XYZ file of C-alpha atoms in Angstrom:
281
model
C -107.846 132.787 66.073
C -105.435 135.649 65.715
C -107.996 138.107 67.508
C -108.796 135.727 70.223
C -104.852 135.501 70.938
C -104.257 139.219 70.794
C -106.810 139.839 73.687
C -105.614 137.049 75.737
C -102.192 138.184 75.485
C -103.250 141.552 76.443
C -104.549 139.483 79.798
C -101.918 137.095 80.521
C -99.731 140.687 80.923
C -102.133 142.125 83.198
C -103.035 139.185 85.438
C -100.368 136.918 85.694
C -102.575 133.890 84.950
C -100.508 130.876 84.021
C -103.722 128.733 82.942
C -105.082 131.467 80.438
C -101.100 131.826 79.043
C -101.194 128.192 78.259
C -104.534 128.714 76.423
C -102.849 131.571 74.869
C -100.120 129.655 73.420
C -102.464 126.641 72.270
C -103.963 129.292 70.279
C -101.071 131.055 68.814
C -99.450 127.591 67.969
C -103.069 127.004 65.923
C -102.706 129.885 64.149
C -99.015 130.101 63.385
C -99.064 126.972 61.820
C -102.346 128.061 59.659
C -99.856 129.499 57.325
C -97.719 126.774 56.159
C -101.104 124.178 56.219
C -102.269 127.299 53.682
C -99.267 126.690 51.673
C -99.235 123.156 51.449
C -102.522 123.175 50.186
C -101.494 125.430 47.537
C -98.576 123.225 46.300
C -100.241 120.300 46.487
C -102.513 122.131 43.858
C -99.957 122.130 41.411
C -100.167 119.997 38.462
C -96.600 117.684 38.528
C -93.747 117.792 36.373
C -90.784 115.585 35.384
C -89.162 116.239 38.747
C -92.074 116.077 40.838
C -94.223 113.553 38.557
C -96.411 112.660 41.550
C -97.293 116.117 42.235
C -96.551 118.029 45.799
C -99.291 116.801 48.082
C -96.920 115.402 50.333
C -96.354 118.794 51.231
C -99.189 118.308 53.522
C -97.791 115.571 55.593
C -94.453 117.749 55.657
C -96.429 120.563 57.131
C -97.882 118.213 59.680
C -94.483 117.771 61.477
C -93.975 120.732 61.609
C -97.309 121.533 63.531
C -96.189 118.970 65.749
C -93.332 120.170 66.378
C -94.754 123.824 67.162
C -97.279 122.198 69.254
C -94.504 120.259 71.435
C -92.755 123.417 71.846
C -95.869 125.174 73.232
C -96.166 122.280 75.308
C -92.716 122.380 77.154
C -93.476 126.009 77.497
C -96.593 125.921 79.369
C -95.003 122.937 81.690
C -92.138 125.663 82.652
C -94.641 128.103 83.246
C -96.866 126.535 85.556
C -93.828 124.682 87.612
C -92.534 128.360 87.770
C -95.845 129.331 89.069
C -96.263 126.625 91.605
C -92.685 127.279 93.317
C -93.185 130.951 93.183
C -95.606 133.352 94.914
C -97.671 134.815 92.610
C -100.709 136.956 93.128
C -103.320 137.173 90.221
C -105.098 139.977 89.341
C -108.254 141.008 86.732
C -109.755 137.804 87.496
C -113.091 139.073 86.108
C -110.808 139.776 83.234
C -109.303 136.289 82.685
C -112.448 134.437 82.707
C -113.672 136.584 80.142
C -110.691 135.751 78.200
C -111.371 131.864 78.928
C -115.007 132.658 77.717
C -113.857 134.225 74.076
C -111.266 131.644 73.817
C -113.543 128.302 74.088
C -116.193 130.663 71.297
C -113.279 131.553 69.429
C -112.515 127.994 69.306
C -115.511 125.933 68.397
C -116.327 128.792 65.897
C -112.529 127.970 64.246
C -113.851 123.897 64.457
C -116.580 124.197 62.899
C -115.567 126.518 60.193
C -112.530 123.704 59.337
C -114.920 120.514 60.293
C -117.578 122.068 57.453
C -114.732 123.034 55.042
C -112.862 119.847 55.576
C -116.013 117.670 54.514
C -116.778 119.480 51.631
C -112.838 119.400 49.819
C -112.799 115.978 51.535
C -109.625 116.692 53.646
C -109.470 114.462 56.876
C -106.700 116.294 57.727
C -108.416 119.596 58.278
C -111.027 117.686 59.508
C -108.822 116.484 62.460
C -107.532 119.898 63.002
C -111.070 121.350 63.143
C -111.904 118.669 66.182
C -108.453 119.236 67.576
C -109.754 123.002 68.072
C -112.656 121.642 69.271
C -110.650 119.909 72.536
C -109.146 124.017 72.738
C -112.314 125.218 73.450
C -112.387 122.963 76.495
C -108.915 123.580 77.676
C -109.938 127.207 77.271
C -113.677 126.375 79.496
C -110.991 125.050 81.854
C -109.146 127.969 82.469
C -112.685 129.149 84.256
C -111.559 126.614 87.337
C -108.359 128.257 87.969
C -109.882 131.823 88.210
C -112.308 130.196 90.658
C -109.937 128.710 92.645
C -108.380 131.831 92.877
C -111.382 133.878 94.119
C -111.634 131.150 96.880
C -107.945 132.013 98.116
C -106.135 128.392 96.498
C -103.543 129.992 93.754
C -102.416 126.602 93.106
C -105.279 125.841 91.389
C -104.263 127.842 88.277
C -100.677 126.754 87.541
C -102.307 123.133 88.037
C -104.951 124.026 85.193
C -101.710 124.667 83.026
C -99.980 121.652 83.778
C -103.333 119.981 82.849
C -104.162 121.765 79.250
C -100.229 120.498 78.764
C -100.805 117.016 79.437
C -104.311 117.785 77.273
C -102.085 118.739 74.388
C -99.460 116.437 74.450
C -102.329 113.283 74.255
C -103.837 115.238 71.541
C -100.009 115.952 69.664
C -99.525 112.394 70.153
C -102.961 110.995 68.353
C -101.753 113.865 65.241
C -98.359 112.925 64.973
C -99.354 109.260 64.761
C -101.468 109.682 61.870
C -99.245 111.885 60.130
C -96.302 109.415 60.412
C -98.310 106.744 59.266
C -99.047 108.273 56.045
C -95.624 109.526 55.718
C -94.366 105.444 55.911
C -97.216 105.021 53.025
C -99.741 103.609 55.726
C -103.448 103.240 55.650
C -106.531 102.926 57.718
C -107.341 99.060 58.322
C -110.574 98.030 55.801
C -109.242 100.192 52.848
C -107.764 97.450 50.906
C -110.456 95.155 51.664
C -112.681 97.559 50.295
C -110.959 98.210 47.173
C -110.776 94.653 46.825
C -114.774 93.642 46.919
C -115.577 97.020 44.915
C -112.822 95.537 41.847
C -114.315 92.115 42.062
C -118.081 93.013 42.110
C -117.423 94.683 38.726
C -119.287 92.587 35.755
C -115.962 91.231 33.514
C -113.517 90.535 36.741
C -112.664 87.528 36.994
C -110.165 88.171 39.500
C -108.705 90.720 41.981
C -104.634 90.513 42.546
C -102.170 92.809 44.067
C -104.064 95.725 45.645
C -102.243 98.497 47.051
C -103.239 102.447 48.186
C -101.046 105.046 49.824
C -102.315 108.980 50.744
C -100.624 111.690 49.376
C -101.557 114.620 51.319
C -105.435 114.506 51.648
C -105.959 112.196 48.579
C -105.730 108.653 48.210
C -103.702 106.802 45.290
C -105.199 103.164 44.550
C -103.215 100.551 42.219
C -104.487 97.659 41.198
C -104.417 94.442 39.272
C -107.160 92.274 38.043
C -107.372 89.545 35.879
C -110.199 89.756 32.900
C -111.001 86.894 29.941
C -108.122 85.992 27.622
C -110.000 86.395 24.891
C -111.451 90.107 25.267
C -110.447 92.601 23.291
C -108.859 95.097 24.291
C -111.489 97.723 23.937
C -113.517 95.537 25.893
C -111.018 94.631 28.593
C -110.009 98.825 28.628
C -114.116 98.899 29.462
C -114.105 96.507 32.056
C -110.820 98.733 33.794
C -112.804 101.815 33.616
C -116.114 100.443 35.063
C -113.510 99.287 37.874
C -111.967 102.608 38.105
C -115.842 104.322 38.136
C -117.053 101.861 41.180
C -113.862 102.460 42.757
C -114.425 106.523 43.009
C -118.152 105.522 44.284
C -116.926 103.604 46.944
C -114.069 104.901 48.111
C -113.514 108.230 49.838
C -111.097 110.656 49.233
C -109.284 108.853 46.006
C -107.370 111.063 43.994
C -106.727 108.575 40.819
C -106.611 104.910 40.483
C -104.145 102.833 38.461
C -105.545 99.772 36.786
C -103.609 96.795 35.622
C -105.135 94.145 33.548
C -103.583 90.817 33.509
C -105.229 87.737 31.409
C -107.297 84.976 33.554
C -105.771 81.580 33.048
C -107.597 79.749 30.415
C -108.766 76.390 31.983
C -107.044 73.151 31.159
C -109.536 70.403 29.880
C -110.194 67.789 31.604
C -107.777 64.747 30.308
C -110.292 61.688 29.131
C -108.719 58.029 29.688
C -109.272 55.863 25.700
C -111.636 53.303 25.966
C -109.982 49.728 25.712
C -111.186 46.857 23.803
């Protein structure tokens, strides 16, 4: 990312190209907001203490605010650019130039998403996951950046400050998607069907007699389950600890990403008799 940004930069000064800048500083956003994603990661790594008992994978969702906010910011930028451009003569030069640029930017780009789509599958991160499709939508901001230079060569300069002002609008539907999710799990939200599969994975589980309060939250990348279920009265406890673990086992086979799942076992009621009426004589 960084050397695809250094030689568009190098082509936005010589050409004057307001669709390749706004490529440009898609791409710089990406990769100046690599670094704190890097160091999230790397605190959410650390085991927790007393002050942070949970851990710091929220760190994560911290981090994805601020890429928001970075992104936004590019955004506004490329929308001054390109209005700037449109009420402003402006000749363009090193076309041949630019749409190489455009061409190493959309490879630069769905080299960078696959990279983070392969490495996101493998830790099980749907957040780097997102970001590697997210790069994925660059590379065709970056493809589009080949209209403007052809509008150009046909005499309509327009066309390339309009090719800005449409990778904007690009990135602020994509910012908006992001910042959605990340919110979400900030407020302790999750995707609809995750409870209900927690719930029929609990109560398929030999011993269950019962599936109560179910809740799950994500911290970070991970998912955090708790749970209550109800289990004979008269187990012991050995048995009923058994029947928690088996729970806990089906749960990590059935449900991506969990981190760690909190079991609580509660006794089933113990049915009343049936009251008989005395014969009378």
């Amino acid at each position: 990312m960084g050397a695809t940004a250094l030689l568009q930069i190098v082509i936005v000064w010589l050409s004057g190209s307001v669709a390749l800048l706004a490529d440009t500083m898609h791409n710089l956003g990406h990769l100046a907001t690599t670094i704190p994603l890097i160091i999230a990661f790397r605190l959410g790594r650390r085991v927790p203490t007393r002050r942070y008992n949970y851990g710091l994978r929220r760190a994560e969702d911290l981090v994805g605010l601020l890429i928001g906010a970075v992104i936004a910011l590019s955004a506004a930028l490329i929308v001054w650019e390109s209005v700037r451009a449109l009420t402003t003569q402006r000749e363009l030069t090193h076309l041949g130039w630019v749409l190489a640029a455009a061409i190493v930017g959309a490879a630069g780009n769905e080299l960078v998403a696959r990279y983070r789509i392969r490495a996101g599958r493998r830790i099980g991160s749907a957040a780097l996951i997102a970001e590697g499709q997210h790069a994925r939508t660059d590379a065709l901001t970056s493809l589009a950046v080949v209209l403007g230079v052809i509008g150009a060569w046909l005499g309509l300069p327009w066309v390339d400050p309009v090719i800005g002002l449409f990778i904007a609008a690009v990135i602020v539907v994509v910012l908006v998607g992001s910042m959605r999710t990340v919110v979400r799990r900030l407020m302790d939200g999750i995707e609809p069907g995750t409870l209900d599969s927690v719930e029929e994975t609990a109560a398929a589980v030999p011993g269950v007699v019962s599936v109560g309060c179910a809740r799950a939250r994500w911290t970070g990348h991970r998912l955090e389950v708790d749970l209550d279920i109800a289990v004979d009265s008269t187990l012991t406890v050995e048995t009923a600890h058994g029947i928690a673990h088996a729970v806990e086992d089906g749960l990590r086979g059935h449900v991506p990403h969990l981190q760690q799942a909190t079991i609580h076992l509660t006794p089933a009621p113990t049915p009343t008799p049936p009251r008989t009426t005395p014969l009378m004589h």
